[in-house]
DNA sequence: TGACTTTAGTCACACAAAGTGACTAATTCG
DNA sequence: CGAATTAGTCACTTTGTGTGACTAAAGTCA
C-alpha cells in the first residue's frame, strides 16, 4: 500500500493476513488510498529484482510492523477487473499472525473473515482463496500452530482446528490423531484457566525430533 | 510462444502440458525462439483485457492445436532470473492432454517429465510444481480420468494412478476405494486386449449422478 | 482337444483406524 | 462440603485397509 501506482505497474503482490480473534478468523485491511471510505488488502508493487516472496514479506511488514509466522503464495488473480492499483494481475499470499502481538499500522484494522466490508472483486476472490488454501494445507503445514502462541493447551489447539475447519471435533479422536502424528510435545507446565482442572501446556514439536508418520486426518465430526 | 517480447512485458503465462506416454508422463516443449538449440515451455504475453485462464488456454491451443481436457493454475513464479522472455514473473498452468489425439504444432515435442532437456530455472520450477499440483489434487479433481480416453478399463485406470503417484497399488484395494467413491460407471462393453480375459469398460461418472461420498484415499501401497 | 498361461475380477480374513459415550481428575464457586 | 466446570483417558463399536488366495474368461501351443 504505497504511493499512487504508475501506469507501468502490470502486477502487484497482495497479502491476506490472517489471525484468530476469539472464536473467528480475522483479516487485516487498510483504507484504500484513492477512496478513504473503502478498504483493501495490503498490496505492493515489487521493485525490479525483488522476488515475489520478498515483496509479500515487505507488504506484510509495512502493514503490520512484524513478519507473519508463516506465509505461502495462493496464486495469481487476474479476472476481476477492479483493483486499487490498475494492475492487470495480482499475486496473492496468505500470512498467519500468531495472536495479536503486533498492533497494525495506522489506518489498518482487523475484520472478521466471514463478514468483511465491501472489497474489490479481485481481492474478495483472494480472501476466499486464502481460506481455501488454509483448509487444504491444514494437515501438511503447521497452520494451526502458527496461529497460536509458542505454548498452548490441547483444548486451545482443538479450538483452533475447529475454527479453521469450521466444524466441531471430538476430543478423544482429536487427541488420538494428534498422538499418532507426533506433532506436539508436552512441557512441564500447567495453566489454570479460571474454572476447571488446569491444562498441561504443549509446544509444536520441531521437525527434527519427529518420527516418521502418516499425514494427519482430522476428518472426524462431532454428532 | 510468440514474437520477441517487448520491454513492457512484465509477466507471461506459461503452460505445462502433460500427457501419459506409455509408462511415463510427458510434457510438451517447443524450441526456444532466441536460441533454437534450447527448449522451453509454451508461453504467451497476455493481451490487455485477456484473463489469465484465457491466456493459458490460448497458449495451449497455439502449441497443440487443441484445448487441454483439464487445466489449473499452479501459481506465479518469479525467483529464478532466467526466462525466455524478460518477464519478471510468469504465471504457470498445468494442462492435461487425454492420450495423444492431437499432434503438436511444428517445433514442439513431448519429453519424459522425469528426464527433460535443459530448461530455464524458472520453467524447471514450474514443471516440478506441475507434478506436485497433479499429485496433490489427484483425489480432488478428475486428473487420472482426463488423461485417459472417455472409456477405459479399470486396469488402465489403476495404471494411470500408479503413474501419477509413482507407486504400485493393490488391485483389490484400488477397486474397493473406487467403489466407495462412486467415481466410475460400468458400460455394457468389454474389450479383449490380446492375452487374458476381456476387461469391462467404464467411464467417469458425471457429477450429477454421484452420491455424496468422502474423498478418495489411494494411500495404500503394494508390498 | 486339453493343459498352461495370462489378464480380469472378487472374496474373506486379519488388522488398524475412527466414531463415540462414559468415565476419572483437578480445580473454582457458592 | 457439594455442585459445576474443564482436562484428560478408556473401552467398545463400527468402519476402513492390507493382503493373499480364489474364480472367470480369454489365448497359446503341444
PDB file of C-alpha atoms in Angstrom, chain B residues 40-209:
ATOM      1  CA  UNK B  40      11.104 -24.069 -23.353  1.00  0.00           C
ATOM      2  CA  UNK B  41       7.546 -24.404 -22.143  1.00  0.00           C
ATOM      3  CA  UNK B  42       4.893 -22.796 -24.328  1.00  0.00           C
ATOM      4  CA  UNK B  43       4.293 -19.272 -23.087  1.00  0.00           C
ATOM      5  CA  UNK B  44       2.496 -16.096 -24.022  1.00  0.00           C
ATOM      6  CA  UNK B  45       2.203 -12.449 -23.135  1.00  0.00           C
ATOM      7  CA  UNK B  46      -1.472 -11.859 -22.353  1.00  0.00           C
ATOM      8  CA  UNK B  47      -3.317  -9.199 -24.282  1.00  0.00           C
ATOM      9  CA  UNK B  48      -4.726  -6.388 -22.207  1.00  0.00           C
ATOM     10  CA  UNK B  49      -8.158  -7.452 -21.031  1.00  0.00           C
ATOM     11  CA  UNK B  50      -7.426 -11.135 -21.540  1.00  0.00           C
ATOM     12  CA  UNK B  51      -7.948 -13.165 -18.381  1.00  0.00           C
ATOM     13  CA  UNK B  52      -5.179 -15.429 -17.118  1.00  0.00           C
ATOM     14  CA  UNK B  53      -7.254 -18.549 -17.729  1.00  0.00           C
ATOM     15  CA  UNK B  54      -7.972 -17.460 -21.270  1.00  0.00           C
ATOM     16  CA  UNK B  55      -4.324 -16.716 -21.931  1.00  0.00           C
ATOM     17  CA  UNK B  56      -3.382 -20.164 -20.660  1.00  0.00           C
ATOM     18  CA  UNK B  57      -5.956 -21.797 -22.904  1.00  0.00           C
ATOM     19  CA  UNK B  58      -4.691 -19.877 -25.895  1.00  0.00           C
ATOM     20  CA  UNK B  59      -1.107 -20.802 -25.082  1.00  0.00           C
ATOM     21  CA  UNK B  60      -2.072 -24.464 -25.032  1.00  0.00           C
ATOM     22  CA  UNK B  61      -4.046 -24.253 -28.243  1.00  0.00           C
ATOM     23  CA  UNK B  62      -1.228 -22.483 -30.059  1.00  0.00           C
ATOM     24  CA  UNK B  63       1.241 -25.197 -29.124  1.00  0.00           C
ATOM     25  CA  UNK B  64      -1.012 -28.175 -29.537  1.00  0.00           C
ATOM     26  CA  UNK B  65      -3.876 -27.366 -31.824  1.00  0.00           C
ATOM     27  CA  UNK B  66      -6.407 -28.385 -29.218  1.00  0.00           C
ATOM     28  CA  UNK B  67      -7.529 -27.448 -25.752  1.00  0.00           C
ATOM     29  CA  UNK B  68      -6.456 -29.480 -22.714  1.00  0.00           C
ATOM     30  CA  UNK B  69      -9.128 -31.637 -21.122  1.00  0.00           C
ATOM     31  CA  UNK B  70      -8.390 -30.011 -17.771  1.00  0.00           C
ATOM     32  CA  UNK B  71      -6.396 -27.006 -16.717  1.00  0.00           C
ATOM     33  CA  UNK B  72      -5.475 -25.326 -13.469  1.00  0.00           C
ATOM     34  CA  UNK B  73      -3.238 -22.549 -12.327  1.00  0.00           C
ATOM     35  CA  UNK B  74      -0.130 -23.605 -10.404  1.00  0.00           C
ATOM     36  CA  UNK B  75       0.951 -20.194  -9.223  1.00  0.00           C
ATOM     37  CA  UNK B  76       3.223 -17.281 -10.021  1.00  0.00           C
ATOM     38  CA  UNK B  77       6.950 -17.849 -10.380  1.00  0.00           C
ATOM     39  CA  UNK B  78       9.361 -15.000 -10.064  1.00  0.00           C
ATOM     40  CA  UNK B  79      12.513 -16.073  -8.335  1.00  0.00           C
ATOM     41  CA  UNK B  80      14.625 -17.730 -10.983  1.00  0.00           C
ATOM     42  CA  UNK B  81      16.075 -14.926 -13.048  1.00  0.00           C
ATOM     43  CA  UNK B  82      16.107 -16.515 -16.475  1.00  0.00           C
ATOM     44  CA  UNK B  83      13.081 -16.858 -18.658  1.00  0.00           C
ATOM     45  CA  UNK B  84      12.822 -16.918 -22.456  1.00  0.00           C
ATOM     46  CA  UNK B  85      11.008 -13.613 -22.189  1.00  0.00           C
ATOM     47  CA  UNK B  86      12.442 -10.942 -19.979  1.00  0.00           C
ATOM     48  CA  UNK B  87       9.371 -11.038 -17.773  1.00  0.00           C
ATOM     49  CA  UNK B  88       9.900 -10.694 -14.037  1.00  0.00           C
ATOM     50  CA  UNK B  89       7.077 -13.063 -13.290  1.00  0.00           C
ATOM     51  CA  UNK B  90       5.398 -15.972 -15.001  1.00  0.00           C
ATOM     52  CA  UNK B  91       2.038 -17.413 -14.114  1.00  0.00           C
ATOM     53  CA  UNK B  92       2.109 -21.163 -14.661  1.00  0.00           C
ATOM     54  CA  UNK B  93      -0.726 -23.531 -15.552  1.00  0.00           C
ATOM     55  CA  UNK B  94      -0.902 -27.318 -15.762  1.00  0.00           C
ATOM     56  CA  UNK B  95      -2.959 -28.815 -18.525  1.00  0.00           C
ATOM     57  CA  UNK B  96      -3.863 -32.419 -19.261  1.00  0.00           C
ATOM     58  CA  UNK B  97      -3.967 -33.987 -22.718  1.00  0.00           C
ATOM     59  CA  UNK B  98      -6.065 -37.169 -22.965  1.00  0.00           C
ATOM     60  CA  UNK B  99      -3.738 -39.563 -24.773  1.00  0.00           C
ATOM     61  CA  UNK B 100      -2.294 -38.138 -27.889  1.00  0.00           C
ATOM     62  CA  UNK B 101      -5.205 -37.325 -30.071  1.00  0.00           C
ATOM     63  CA  UNK B 102      -3.564 -34.139 -31.256  1.00  0.00           C
ATOM     64  CA  UNK B 103      -0.189 -33.855 -32.895  1.00  0.00           C
ATOM     65  CA  UNK B 104       1.896 -30.967 -31.557  1.00  0.00           C
ATOM     66  CA  UNK B 105       2.462 -27.928 -33.745  1.00  0.00           C
ATOM     67  CA  UNK B 106       5.723 -27.585 -35.617  1.00  0.00           C
ATOM     68  CA  UNK B 107       8.787 -27.332 -33.403  1.00  0.00           C
ATOM     69  CA  UNK B 108       7.079 -28.902 -30.438  1.00  0.00           C
ATOM     70  CA  UNK B 109       7.798 -32.343 -28.982  1.00  0.00           C
ATOM     71  CA  UNK B 110       6.886 -34.476 -25.991  1.00  0.00           C
ATOM     72  CA  UNK B 111       9.645 -35.139 -23.461  1.00  0.00           C
ATOM     73  CA  UNK B 112       9.581 -37.509 -20.491  1.00  0.00           C
ATOM     74  CA  UNK B 113       8.791 -35.408 -17.451  1.00  0.00           C
ATOM     75  CA  UNK B 114      11.376 -37.296 -15.419  1.00  0.00           C
ATOM     76  CA  UNK B 115      14.099 -36.582 -17.900  1.00  0.00           C
ATOM     77  CA  UNK B 116      13.600 -33.289 -19.723  1.00  0.00           C
ATOM     78  CA  UNK B 117      16.233 -31.333 -21.649  1.00  0.00           C
ATOM     79  CA  UNK B 118      17.876 -28.331 -20.019  1.00  0.00           C
ATOM     80  CA  UNK B 119      15.290 -25.704 -19.153  1.00  0.00           C
ATOM     81  CA  UNK B 120      15.459 -22.187 -17.759  1.00  0.00           C
ATOM     82  CA  UNK B 121      15.438 -22.459 -13.948  1.00  0.00           C
ATOM     83  CA  UNK B 122      12.073 -20.793 -13.615  1.00  0.00           C
ATOM     84  CA  UNK B 123      10.488 -23.199 -16.088  1.00  0.00           C
ATOM     85  CA  UNK B 124      12.192 -26.117 -14.371  1.00  0.00           C
ATOM     86  CA  UNK B 125      10.449 -24.993 -11.163  1.00  0.00           C
ATOM     87  CA  UNK B 126       7.134 -24.845 -12.978  1.00  0.00           C
ATOM     88  CA  UNK B 127       7.487 -28.418 -14.177  1.00  0.00           C
ATOM     89  CA  UNK B 128       8.206 -29.533 -10.625  1.00  0.00           C
ATOM     90  CA  UNK B 129       5.237 -27.514  -9.427  1.00  0.00           C
ATOM     91  CA  UNK B 130       3.046 -29.137 -12.055  1.00  0.00           C
ATOM     92  CA  UNK B 131       3.737 -32.679 -10.916  1.00  0.00           C
ATOM     93  CA  UNK B 132       3.289 -31.618  -7.303  1.00  0.00           C
ATOM     94  CA  UNK B 133      -0.049 -29.997  -8.141  1.00  0.00           C
ATOM     95  CA  UNK B 134      -1.195 -33.084 -10.020  1.00  0.00           C
ATOM     96  CA  UNK B 135      -0.321 -35.395  -7.149  1.00  0.00           C
ATOM     97  CA  UNK B 136      -1.920 -33.249  -4.507  1.00  0.00           C
ATOM     98  CA  UNK B 137      -5.209 -32.689  -6.334  1.00  0.00           C
ATOM     99  CA  UNK B 138      -5.366 -36.261  -7.550  1.00  0.00           C
ATOM    100  CA  UNK B 139      -8.248 -37.076  -5.235  1.00  0.00           C
ATOM    101  CA  UNK B 140      -9.967 -33.716  -5.553  1.00  0.00           C
ATOM    102  CA  UNK B 141     -10.084 -33.406  -9.315  1.00  0.00           C
ATOM    103  CA  UNK B 142     -10.509 -35.924 -12.146  1.00  0.00           C
ATOM    104  CA  UNK B 143      -6.815 -35.877 -13.067  1.00  0.00           C
ATOM    105  CA  UNK B 144      -6.484 -39.544 -13.956  1.00  0.00           C
ATOM    106  CA  UNK B 145      -9.701 -39.515 -15.964  1.00  0.00           C
ATOM    107  CA  UNK B 146      -8.646 -36.517 -18.028  1.00  0.00           C
ATOM    108  CA  UNK B 147      -5.504 -38.332 -19.086  1.00  0.00           C
ATOM    109  CA  UNK B 148      -7.485 -41.342 -20.286  1.00  0.00           C
ATOM    110  CA  UNK B 149      -9.900 -41.684 -23.171  1.00  0.00           C
ATOM    111  CA  UNK B 150     -13.603 -41.403 -22.380  1.00  0.00           C
ATOM    112  CA  UNK B 151     -13.911 -45.142 -21.787  1.00  0.00           C
ATOM    113  CA  UNK B 152     -11.255 -47.230 -20.150  1.00  0.00           C
ATOM    114  CA  UNK B 153     -10.725 -50.436 -18.233  1.00  0.00           C
ATOM    115  CA  UNK B 154     -10.136 -50.473 -14.506  1.00  0.00           C
ATOM    116  CA  UNK B 155      -6.640 -51.820 -15.089  1.00  0.00           C
ATOM    117  CA  UNK B 156      -5.862 -48.825 -17.274  1.00  0.00           C
ATOM    118  CA  UNK B 157      -7.228 -46.516 -14.614  1.00  0.00           C
ATOM    119  CA  UNK B 158      -5.153 -48.193 -11.948  1.00  0.00           C
ATOM    120  CA  UNK B 159      -2.017 -47.917 -14.081  1.00  0.00           C
ATOM    121  CA  UNK B 160      -2.714 -44.207 -14.510  1.00  0.00           C
ATOM    122  CA  UNK B 161      -2.985 -43.719 -10.767  1.00  0.00           C
ATOM    123  CA  UNK B 162       0.219 -45.679 -10.296  1.00  0.00           C
ATOM    124  CA  UNK B 163       1.927 -43.472 -12.834  1.00  0.00           C
ATOM    125  CA  UNK B 164       0.738 -40.294 -11.161  1.00  0.00           C
ATOM    126  CA  UNK B 165       1.516 -41.450  -7.647  1.00  0.00           C
ATOM    127  CA  UNK B 166       4.770 -43.107  -8.567  1.00  0.00           C
ATOM    128  CA  UNK B 167       3.969 -46.268  -6.680  1.00  0.00           C
ATOM    129  CA  UNK B 168       2.193 -49.575  -7.154  1.00  0.00           C
ATOM    130  CA  UNK B 169      -1.329 -50.103  -5.881  1.00  0.00           C
ATOM    131  CA  UNK B 170      -3.036 -53.275  -4.792  1.00  0.00           C
ATOM    132  CA  UNK B 171      -5.807 -54.301  -7.153  1.00  0.00           C
ATOM    133  CA  UNK B 172      -8.438 -55.253  -4.596  1.00  0.00           C
ATOM    134  CA  UNK B 173      -7.869 -52.135  -2.500  1.00  0.00           C
ATOM    135  CA  UNK B 174      -7.916 -49.910  -5.540  1.00  0.00           C
ATOM    136  CA  UNK B 175     -11.249 -51.225  -6.703  1.00  0.00           C
ATOM    137  CA  UNK B 176     -12.768 -51.127  -3.246  1.00  0.00           C
ATOM    138  CA  UNK B 177     -11.813 -47.460  -2.842  1.00  0.00           C
ATOM    139  CA  UNK B 178     -13.106 -46.712  -6.316  1.00  0.00           C
ATOM    140  CA  UNK B 179     -16.477 -48.228  -5.470  1.00  0.00           C
ATOM    141  CA  UNK B 180     -16.711 -46.275  -2.241  1.00  0.00           C
ATOM    142  CA  UNK B 181     -16.049 -43.048  -4.110  1.00  0.00           C
ATOM    143  CA  UNK B 182     -18.674 -43.541  -6.852  1.00  0.00           C
ATOM    144  CA  UNK B 183     -16.327 -42.147  -9.448  1.00  0.00           C
ATOM    145  CA  UNK B 184     -16.941 -44.595 -12.197  1.00  0.00           C
ATOM    146  CA  UNK B 185     -19.785 -46.251 -14.077  1.00  0.00           C
ATOM    147  CA  UNK B 186     -19.674 -49.613 -15.876  1.00  0.00           C
ATOM    148  CA  UNK B 187     -20.697 -49.778 -19.515  1.00  0.00           C
ATOM    149  CA  UNK B 188     -22.107 -52.688 -21.475  1.00  0.00           C
ATOM    150  CA  UNK B 189     -18.891 -53.139 -23.384  1.00  0.00           C
ATOM    151  CA  UNK B 190     -15.900 -55.351 -22.989  1.00  0.00           C
ATOM    152  CA  UNK B 191     -12.517 -55.123 -24.602  1.00  0.00           C
ATOM    153  CA  UNK B 192     -10.257 -58.054 -25.318  1.00  0.00           C
ATOM    154  CA  UNK B 193      -6.634 -56.964 -25.070  1.00  0.00           C
ATOM    155  CA  UNK B 194      -4.858 -59.916 -26.632  1.00  0.00           C
ATOM    156  CA  UNK B 195      -3.995 -62.275 -23.839  1.00  0.00           C
ATOM    157  CA  UNK B 196      -6.364 -62.820 -20.933  1.00  0.00           C
ATOM    158  CA  UNK B 197      -9.982 -62.353 -20.014  1.00  0.00           C
ATOM    159  CA  UNK B 198     -11.671 -59.347 -21.662  1.00  0.00           C
ATOM    160  CA  UNK B 199     -11.999 -56.288 -19.419  1.00  0.00           C
ATOM    161  CA  UNK B 200     -15.194 -54.353 -18.879  1.00  0.00           C
ATOM    162  CA  UNK B 201     -15.165 -50.741 -19.999  1.00  0.00           C
ATOM    163  CA  UNK B 202     -16.017 -47.929 -17.615  1.00  0.00           C
ATOM    164  CA  UNK B 203     -16.486 -44.219 -17.835  1.00  0.00           C
ATOM    165  CA  UNK B 204     -16.049 -41.327 -15.454  1.00  0.00           C
ATOM    166  CA  UNK B 205     -19.307 -40.769 -13.636  1.00  0.00           C
ATOM    167  CA  UNK B 206     -20.698 -37.273 -14.323  1.00  0.00           C
ATOM    168  CA  UNK B 207     -21.031 -35.373 -11.072  1.00  0.00           C
ATOM    169  CA  UNK B 208     -24.837 -35.145 -11.129  1.00  0.00           C
ATOM    170  CA  UNK B 209     -25.297 -38.849 -10.700  1.00  0.00           C
TER     171      UNK B 209
END
